[in-house]
PDB file of C-alpha atoms in Angstrom:
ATOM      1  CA  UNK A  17       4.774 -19.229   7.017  1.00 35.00           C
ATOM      2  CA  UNK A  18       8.689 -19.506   8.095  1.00 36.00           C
ATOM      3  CA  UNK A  19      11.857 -18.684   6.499  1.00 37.00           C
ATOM      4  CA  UNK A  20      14.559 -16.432   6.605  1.00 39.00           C
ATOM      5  CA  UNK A  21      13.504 -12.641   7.396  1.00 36.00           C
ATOM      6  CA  UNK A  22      15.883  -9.706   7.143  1.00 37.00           C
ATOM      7  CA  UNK A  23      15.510  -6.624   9.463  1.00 36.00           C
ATOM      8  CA  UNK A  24      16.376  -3.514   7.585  1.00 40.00           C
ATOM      9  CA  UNK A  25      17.536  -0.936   9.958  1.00 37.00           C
ATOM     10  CA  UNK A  26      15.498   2.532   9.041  1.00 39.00           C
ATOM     11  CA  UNK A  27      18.355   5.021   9.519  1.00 39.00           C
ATOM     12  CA  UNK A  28      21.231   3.079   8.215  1.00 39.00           C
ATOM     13  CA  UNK A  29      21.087   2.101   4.758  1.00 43.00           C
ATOM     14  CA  UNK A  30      22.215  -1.947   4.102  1.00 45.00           C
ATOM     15  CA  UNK A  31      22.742  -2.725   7.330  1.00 42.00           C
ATOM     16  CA  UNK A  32      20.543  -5.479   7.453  1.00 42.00           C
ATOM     17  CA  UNK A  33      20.089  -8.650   9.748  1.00 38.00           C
ATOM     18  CA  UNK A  34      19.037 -12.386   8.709  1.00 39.00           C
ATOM     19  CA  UNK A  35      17.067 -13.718  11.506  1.00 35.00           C
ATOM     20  CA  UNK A  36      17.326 -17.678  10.223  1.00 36.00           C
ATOM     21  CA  UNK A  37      13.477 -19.670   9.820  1.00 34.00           C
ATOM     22  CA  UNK A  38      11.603 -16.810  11.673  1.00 32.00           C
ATOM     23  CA  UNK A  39       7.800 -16.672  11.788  1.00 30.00           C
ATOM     24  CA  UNK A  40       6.544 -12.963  10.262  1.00 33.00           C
ATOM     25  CA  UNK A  41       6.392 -10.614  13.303  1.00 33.00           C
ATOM     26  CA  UNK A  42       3.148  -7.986  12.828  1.00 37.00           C
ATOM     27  CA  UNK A  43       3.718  -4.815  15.072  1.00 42.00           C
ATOM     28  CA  UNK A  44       0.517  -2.814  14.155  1.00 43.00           C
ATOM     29  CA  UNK A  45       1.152  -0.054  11.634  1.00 45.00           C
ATOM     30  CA  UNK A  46       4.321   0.925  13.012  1.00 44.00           C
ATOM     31  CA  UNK A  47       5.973  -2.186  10.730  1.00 45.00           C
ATOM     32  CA  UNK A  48       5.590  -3.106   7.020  1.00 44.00           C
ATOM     33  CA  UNK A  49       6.891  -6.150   5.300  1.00 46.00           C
ATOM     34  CA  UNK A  50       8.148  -6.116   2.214  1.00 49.00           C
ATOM     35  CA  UNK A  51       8.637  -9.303   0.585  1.00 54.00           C
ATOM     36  CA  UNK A  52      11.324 -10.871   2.760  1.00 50.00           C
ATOM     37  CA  UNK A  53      12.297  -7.955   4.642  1.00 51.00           C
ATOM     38  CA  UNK A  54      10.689  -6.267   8.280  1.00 49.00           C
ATOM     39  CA  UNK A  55      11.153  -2.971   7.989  1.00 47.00           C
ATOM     40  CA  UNK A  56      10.702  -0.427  11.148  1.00 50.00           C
ATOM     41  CA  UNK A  57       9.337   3.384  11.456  1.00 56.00           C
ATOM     42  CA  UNK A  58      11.472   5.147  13.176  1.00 62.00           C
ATOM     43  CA  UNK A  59      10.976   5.792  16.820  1.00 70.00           C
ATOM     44  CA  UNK A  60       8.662   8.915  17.087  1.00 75.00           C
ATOM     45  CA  UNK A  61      10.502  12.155  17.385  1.00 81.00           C
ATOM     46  CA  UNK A  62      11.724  14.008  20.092  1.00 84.00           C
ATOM     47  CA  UNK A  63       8.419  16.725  20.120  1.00 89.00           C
ATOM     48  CA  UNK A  64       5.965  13.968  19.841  1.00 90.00           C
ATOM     49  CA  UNK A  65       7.901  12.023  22.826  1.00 93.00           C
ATOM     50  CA  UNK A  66       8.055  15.576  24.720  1.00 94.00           C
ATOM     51  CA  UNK A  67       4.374  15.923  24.215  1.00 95.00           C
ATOM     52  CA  UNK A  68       3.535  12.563  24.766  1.00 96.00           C
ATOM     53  CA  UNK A  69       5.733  12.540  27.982  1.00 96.00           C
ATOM     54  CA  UNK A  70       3.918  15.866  29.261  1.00 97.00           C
ATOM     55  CA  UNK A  71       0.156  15.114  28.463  1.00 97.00           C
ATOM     56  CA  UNK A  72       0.551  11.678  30.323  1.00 97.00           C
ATOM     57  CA  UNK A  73       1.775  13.552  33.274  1.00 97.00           C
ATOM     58  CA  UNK A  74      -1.282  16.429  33.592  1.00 97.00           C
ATOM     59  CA  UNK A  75      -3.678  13.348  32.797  1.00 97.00           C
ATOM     60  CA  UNK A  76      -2.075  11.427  35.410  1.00 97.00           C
ATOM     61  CA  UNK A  77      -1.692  14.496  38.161  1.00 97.00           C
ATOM     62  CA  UNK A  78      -5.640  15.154  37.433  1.00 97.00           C
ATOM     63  CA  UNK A  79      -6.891  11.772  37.770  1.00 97.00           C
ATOM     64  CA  UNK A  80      -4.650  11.717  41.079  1.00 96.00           C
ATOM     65  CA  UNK A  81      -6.442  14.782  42.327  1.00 96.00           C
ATOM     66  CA  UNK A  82      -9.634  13.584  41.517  1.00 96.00           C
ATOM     67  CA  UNK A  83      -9.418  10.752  43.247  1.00 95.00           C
ATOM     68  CA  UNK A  84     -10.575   8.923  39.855  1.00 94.00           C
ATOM     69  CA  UNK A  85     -10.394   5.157  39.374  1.00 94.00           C
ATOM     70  CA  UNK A  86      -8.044   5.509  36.369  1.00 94.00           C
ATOM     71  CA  UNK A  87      -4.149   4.862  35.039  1.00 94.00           C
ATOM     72  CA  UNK A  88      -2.609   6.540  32.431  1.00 95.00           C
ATOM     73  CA  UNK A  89      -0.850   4.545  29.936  1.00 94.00           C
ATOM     74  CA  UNK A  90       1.375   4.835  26.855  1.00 93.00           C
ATOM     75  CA  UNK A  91       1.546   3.518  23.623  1.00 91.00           C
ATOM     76  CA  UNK A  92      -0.008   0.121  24.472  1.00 91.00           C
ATOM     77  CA  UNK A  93      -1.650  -2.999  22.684  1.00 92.00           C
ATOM     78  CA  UNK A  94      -5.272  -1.543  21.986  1.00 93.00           C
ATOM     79  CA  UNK A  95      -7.698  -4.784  21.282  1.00 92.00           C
ATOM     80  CA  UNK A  96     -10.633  -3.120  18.718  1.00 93.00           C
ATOM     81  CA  UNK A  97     -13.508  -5.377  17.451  1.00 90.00           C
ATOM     82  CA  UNK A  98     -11.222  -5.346  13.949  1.00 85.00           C
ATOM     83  CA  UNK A  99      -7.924  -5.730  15.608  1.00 89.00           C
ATOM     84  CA  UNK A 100      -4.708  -4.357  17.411  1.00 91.00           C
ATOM     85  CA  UNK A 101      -3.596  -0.553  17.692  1.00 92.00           C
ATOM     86  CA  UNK A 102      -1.270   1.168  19.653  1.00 92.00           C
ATOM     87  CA  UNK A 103      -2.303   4.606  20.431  1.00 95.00           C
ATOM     88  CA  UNK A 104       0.079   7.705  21.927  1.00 95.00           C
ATOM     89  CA  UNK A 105      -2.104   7.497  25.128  1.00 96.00           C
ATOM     90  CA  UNK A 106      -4.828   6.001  27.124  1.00 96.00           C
ATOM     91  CA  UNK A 107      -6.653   6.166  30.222  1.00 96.00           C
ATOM     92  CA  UNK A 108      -8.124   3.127  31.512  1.00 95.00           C
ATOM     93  CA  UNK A 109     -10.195   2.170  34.424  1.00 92.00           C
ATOM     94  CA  UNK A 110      -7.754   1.114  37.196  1.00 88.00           C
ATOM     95  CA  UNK A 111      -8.587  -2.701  37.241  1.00 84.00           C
ATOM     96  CA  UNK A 112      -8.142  -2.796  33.667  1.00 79.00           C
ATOM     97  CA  UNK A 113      -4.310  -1.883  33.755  1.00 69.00           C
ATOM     98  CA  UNK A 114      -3.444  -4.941  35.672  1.00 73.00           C
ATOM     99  CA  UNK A 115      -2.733  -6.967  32.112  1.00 64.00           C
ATOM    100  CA  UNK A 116       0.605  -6.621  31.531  1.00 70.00           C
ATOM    101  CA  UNK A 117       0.167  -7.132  27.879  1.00 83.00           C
ATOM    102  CA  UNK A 118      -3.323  -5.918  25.824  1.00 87.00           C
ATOM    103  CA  UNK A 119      -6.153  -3.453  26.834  1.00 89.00           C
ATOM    104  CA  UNK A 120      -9.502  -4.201  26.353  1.00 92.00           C
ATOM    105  CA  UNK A 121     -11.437  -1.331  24.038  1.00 93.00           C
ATOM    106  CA  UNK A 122     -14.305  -1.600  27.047  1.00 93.00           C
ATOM    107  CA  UNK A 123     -11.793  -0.436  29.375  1.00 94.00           C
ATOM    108  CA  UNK A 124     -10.655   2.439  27.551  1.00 96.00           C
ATOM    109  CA  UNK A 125     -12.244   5.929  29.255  1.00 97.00           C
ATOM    110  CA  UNK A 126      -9.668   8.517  26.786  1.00 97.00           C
ATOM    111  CA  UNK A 127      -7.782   7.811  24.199  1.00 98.00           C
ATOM    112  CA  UNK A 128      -5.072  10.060  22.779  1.00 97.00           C
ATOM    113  CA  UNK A 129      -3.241  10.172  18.779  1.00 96.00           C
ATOM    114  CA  UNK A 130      -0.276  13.038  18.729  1.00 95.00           C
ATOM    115  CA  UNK A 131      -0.187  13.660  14.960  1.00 92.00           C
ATOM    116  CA  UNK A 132       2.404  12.163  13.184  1.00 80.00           C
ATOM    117  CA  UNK A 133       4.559  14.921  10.872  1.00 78.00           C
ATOM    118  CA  UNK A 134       4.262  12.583   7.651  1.00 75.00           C
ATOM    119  CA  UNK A 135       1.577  12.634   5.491  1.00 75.00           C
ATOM    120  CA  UNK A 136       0.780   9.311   5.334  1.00 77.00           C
ATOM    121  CA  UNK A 137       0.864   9.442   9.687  1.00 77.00           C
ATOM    122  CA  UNK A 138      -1.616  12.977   9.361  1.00 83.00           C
ATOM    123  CA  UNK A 139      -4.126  10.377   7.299  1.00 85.00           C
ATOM    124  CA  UNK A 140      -4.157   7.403   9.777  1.00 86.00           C
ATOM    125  CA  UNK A 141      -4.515   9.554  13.071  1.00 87.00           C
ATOM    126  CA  UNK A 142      -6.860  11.895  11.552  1.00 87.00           C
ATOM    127  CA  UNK A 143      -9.130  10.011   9.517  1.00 89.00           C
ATOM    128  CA  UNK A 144      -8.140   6.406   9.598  1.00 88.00           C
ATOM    129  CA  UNK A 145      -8.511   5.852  13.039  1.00 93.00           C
ATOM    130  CA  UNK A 146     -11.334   7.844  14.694  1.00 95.00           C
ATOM    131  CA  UNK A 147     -13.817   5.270  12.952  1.00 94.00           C
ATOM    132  CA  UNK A 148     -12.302   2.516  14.866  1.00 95.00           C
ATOM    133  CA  UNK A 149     -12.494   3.753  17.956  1.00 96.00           C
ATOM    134  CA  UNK A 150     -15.710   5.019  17.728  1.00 96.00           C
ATOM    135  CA  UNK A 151     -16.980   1.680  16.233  1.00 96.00           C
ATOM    136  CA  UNK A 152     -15.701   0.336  19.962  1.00 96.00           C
ATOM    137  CA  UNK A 153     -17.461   3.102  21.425  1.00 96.00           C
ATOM    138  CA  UNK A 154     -14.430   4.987  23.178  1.00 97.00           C
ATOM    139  CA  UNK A 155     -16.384   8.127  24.427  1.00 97.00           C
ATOM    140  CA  UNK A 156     -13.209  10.533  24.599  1.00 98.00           C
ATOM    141  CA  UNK A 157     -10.829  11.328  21.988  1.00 98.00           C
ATOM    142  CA  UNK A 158      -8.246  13.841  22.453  1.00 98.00           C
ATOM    143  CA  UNK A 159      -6.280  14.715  19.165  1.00 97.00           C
ATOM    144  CA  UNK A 160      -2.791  16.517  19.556  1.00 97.00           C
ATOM    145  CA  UNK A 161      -1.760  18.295  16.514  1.00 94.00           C
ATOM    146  CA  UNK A 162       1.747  19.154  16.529  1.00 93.00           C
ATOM    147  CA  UNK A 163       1.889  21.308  13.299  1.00 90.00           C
ATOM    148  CA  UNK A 164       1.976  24.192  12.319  1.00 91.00           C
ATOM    149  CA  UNK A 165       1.340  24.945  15.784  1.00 93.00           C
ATOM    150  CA  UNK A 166       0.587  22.640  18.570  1.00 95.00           C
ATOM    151  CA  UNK A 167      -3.272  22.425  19.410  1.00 96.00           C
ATOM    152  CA  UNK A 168      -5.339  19.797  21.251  1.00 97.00           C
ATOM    153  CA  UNK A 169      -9.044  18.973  19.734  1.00 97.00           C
ATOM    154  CA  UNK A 170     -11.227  17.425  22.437  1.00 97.00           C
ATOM    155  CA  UNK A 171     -13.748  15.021  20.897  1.00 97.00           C
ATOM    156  CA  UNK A 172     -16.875  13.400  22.289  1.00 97.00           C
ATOM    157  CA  UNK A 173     -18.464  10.357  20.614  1.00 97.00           C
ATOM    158  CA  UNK A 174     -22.334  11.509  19.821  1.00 96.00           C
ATOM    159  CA  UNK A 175     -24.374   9.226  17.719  1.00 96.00           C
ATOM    160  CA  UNK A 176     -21.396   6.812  16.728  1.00 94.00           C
ATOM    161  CA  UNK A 177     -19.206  10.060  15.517  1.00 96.00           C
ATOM    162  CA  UNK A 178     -16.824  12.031  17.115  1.00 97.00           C
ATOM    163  CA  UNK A 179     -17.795  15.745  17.975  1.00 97.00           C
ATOM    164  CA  UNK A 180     -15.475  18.230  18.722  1.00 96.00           C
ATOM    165  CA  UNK A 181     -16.332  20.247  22.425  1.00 96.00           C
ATOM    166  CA  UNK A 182     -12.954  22.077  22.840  1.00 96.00           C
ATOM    167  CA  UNK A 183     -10.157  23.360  21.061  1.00 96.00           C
ATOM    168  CA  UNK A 184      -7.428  24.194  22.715  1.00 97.00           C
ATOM    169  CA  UNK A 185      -4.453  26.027  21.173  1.00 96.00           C
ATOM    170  CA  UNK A 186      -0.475  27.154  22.064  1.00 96.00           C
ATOM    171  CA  UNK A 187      -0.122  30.375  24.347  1.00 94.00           C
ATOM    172  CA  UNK A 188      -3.314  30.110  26.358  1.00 95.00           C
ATOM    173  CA  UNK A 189      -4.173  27.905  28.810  1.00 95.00           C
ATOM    174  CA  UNK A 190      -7.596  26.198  28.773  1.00 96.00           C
ATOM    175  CA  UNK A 191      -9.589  23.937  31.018  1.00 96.00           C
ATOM    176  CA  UNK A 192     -10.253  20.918  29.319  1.00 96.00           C
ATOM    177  CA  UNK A 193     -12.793  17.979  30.950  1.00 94.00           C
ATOM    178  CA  UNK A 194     -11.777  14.438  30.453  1.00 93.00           C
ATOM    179  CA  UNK A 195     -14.111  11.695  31.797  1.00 94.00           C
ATOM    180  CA  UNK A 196     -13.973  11.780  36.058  1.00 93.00           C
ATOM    181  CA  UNK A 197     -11.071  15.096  36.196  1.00 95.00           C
ATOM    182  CA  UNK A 198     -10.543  18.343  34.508  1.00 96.00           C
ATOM    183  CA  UNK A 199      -6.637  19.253  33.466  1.00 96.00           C
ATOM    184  CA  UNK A 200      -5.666  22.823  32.224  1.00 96.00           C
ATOM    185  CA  UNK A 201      -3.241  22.724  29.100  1.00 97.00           C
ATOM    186  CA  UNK A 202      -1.665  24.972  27.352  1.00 97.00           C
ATOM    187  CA  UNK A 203      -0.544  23.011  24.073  1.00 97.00           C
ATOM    188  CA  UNK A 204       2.728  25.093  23.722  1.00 95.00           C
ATOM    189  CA  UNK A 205       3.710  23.864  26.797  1.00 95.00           C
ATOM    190  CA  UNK A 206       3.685  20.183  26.113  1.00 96.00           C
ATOM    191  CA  UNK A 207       6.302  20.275  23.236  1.00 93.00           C
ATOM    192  CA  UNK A 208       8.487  23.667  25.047  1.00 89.00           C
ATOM    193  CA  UNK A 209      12.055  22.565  25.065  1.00 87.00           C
ATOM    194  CA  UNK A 210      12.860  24.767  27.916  1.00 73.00           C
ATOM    195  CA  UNK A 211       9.216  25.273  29.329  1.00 57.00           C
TER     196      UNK A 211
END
């Protein structure tokens, strides 16, 4: 299907942009069309960017120190038996990273969802996609809930289901084991604008 496709801008009201006999562009659930129109979420906000930013770095400095054969990554092209998501974080095994564009859901050791603040965003990382990734089989979830206070629940896949093992919550710190390295978080500290 081709035609003429207008990008609405999400902040600034009719401003729009005709991109001449396009092809529809699909971007995962950050994009909806509407009719003839692409519309675009907003970037994430500057809490979930700050805790996304932060988590990647004690995941990465643990996997360093534990000599494990694994990369951090952020917000790429997750391939799932029933398609394409793009989660906050992931660790991979090291050979695995070396596609510059998708990652495989057999490669995937941890995956991470920061709650989005909308309701609609609190749905999909809560409850919409935990079945997916447990239908590929992706033994570690981490969910990172921003509000009303900023707590990480550690999940384990048991039986095709995800079972929470730790909770960790803002003002204490807590040792939390990922697969291959152990990282101690304080969930405060992640989204801290002056930590």
């Amino acid at each position: 299907m081709s035609g003429p496709f207008t990008y609405v801008h999400p902040f600034r009201t009719g401003q729009t942009s005709s991109v001449p006999d396009a092809r529809p562009l699909s971007l995962g659930p950050a994009t909806l069309k509407t009719g003839e129109a692409l519309v675009l979420s907003p970037a994430p906000g500057f809490k979930h960017q700050r805790a996304s930013f932060r988590l990647a770095s004690l995941l990465d400095g643990a996997i360093q120190a534990a000599g494990a054969p694994a990369e951090v990554l952020e917000a790429v092209n997750l391939v799932l038996p029933d398609g394409l998501f793009i989660p906050d974080i992931v660790v991979v095994e090291a050979a695995a990273a070396e596609d510059p564009v998708t990652c495989d859901a057999d490669d995937v050791l941890l995956v991470v969802e920061i709650v989005s603040p909308s309701s609609s965003g609190r749905r999909t990382d809560r409850l919409l996609k935990p079945p997916y990734y447990a239908e590929a089989a992706i033994e570690h979830l981490w969910r990172l809930e921003l509000e009303p206070t900023p707590t990480l629940i550690v999940s384990e896949l048991k039986d095709g289901r995800y079972v929470e093992r730790t909770v960790a919550e803002a003002g204490q710190s807590t040792l939390v084991e990922g697969p291959g390295f152990v990282i101690k978080v304080d969930p405060g500290q992640l989204v801290n604008p002056s930590r």
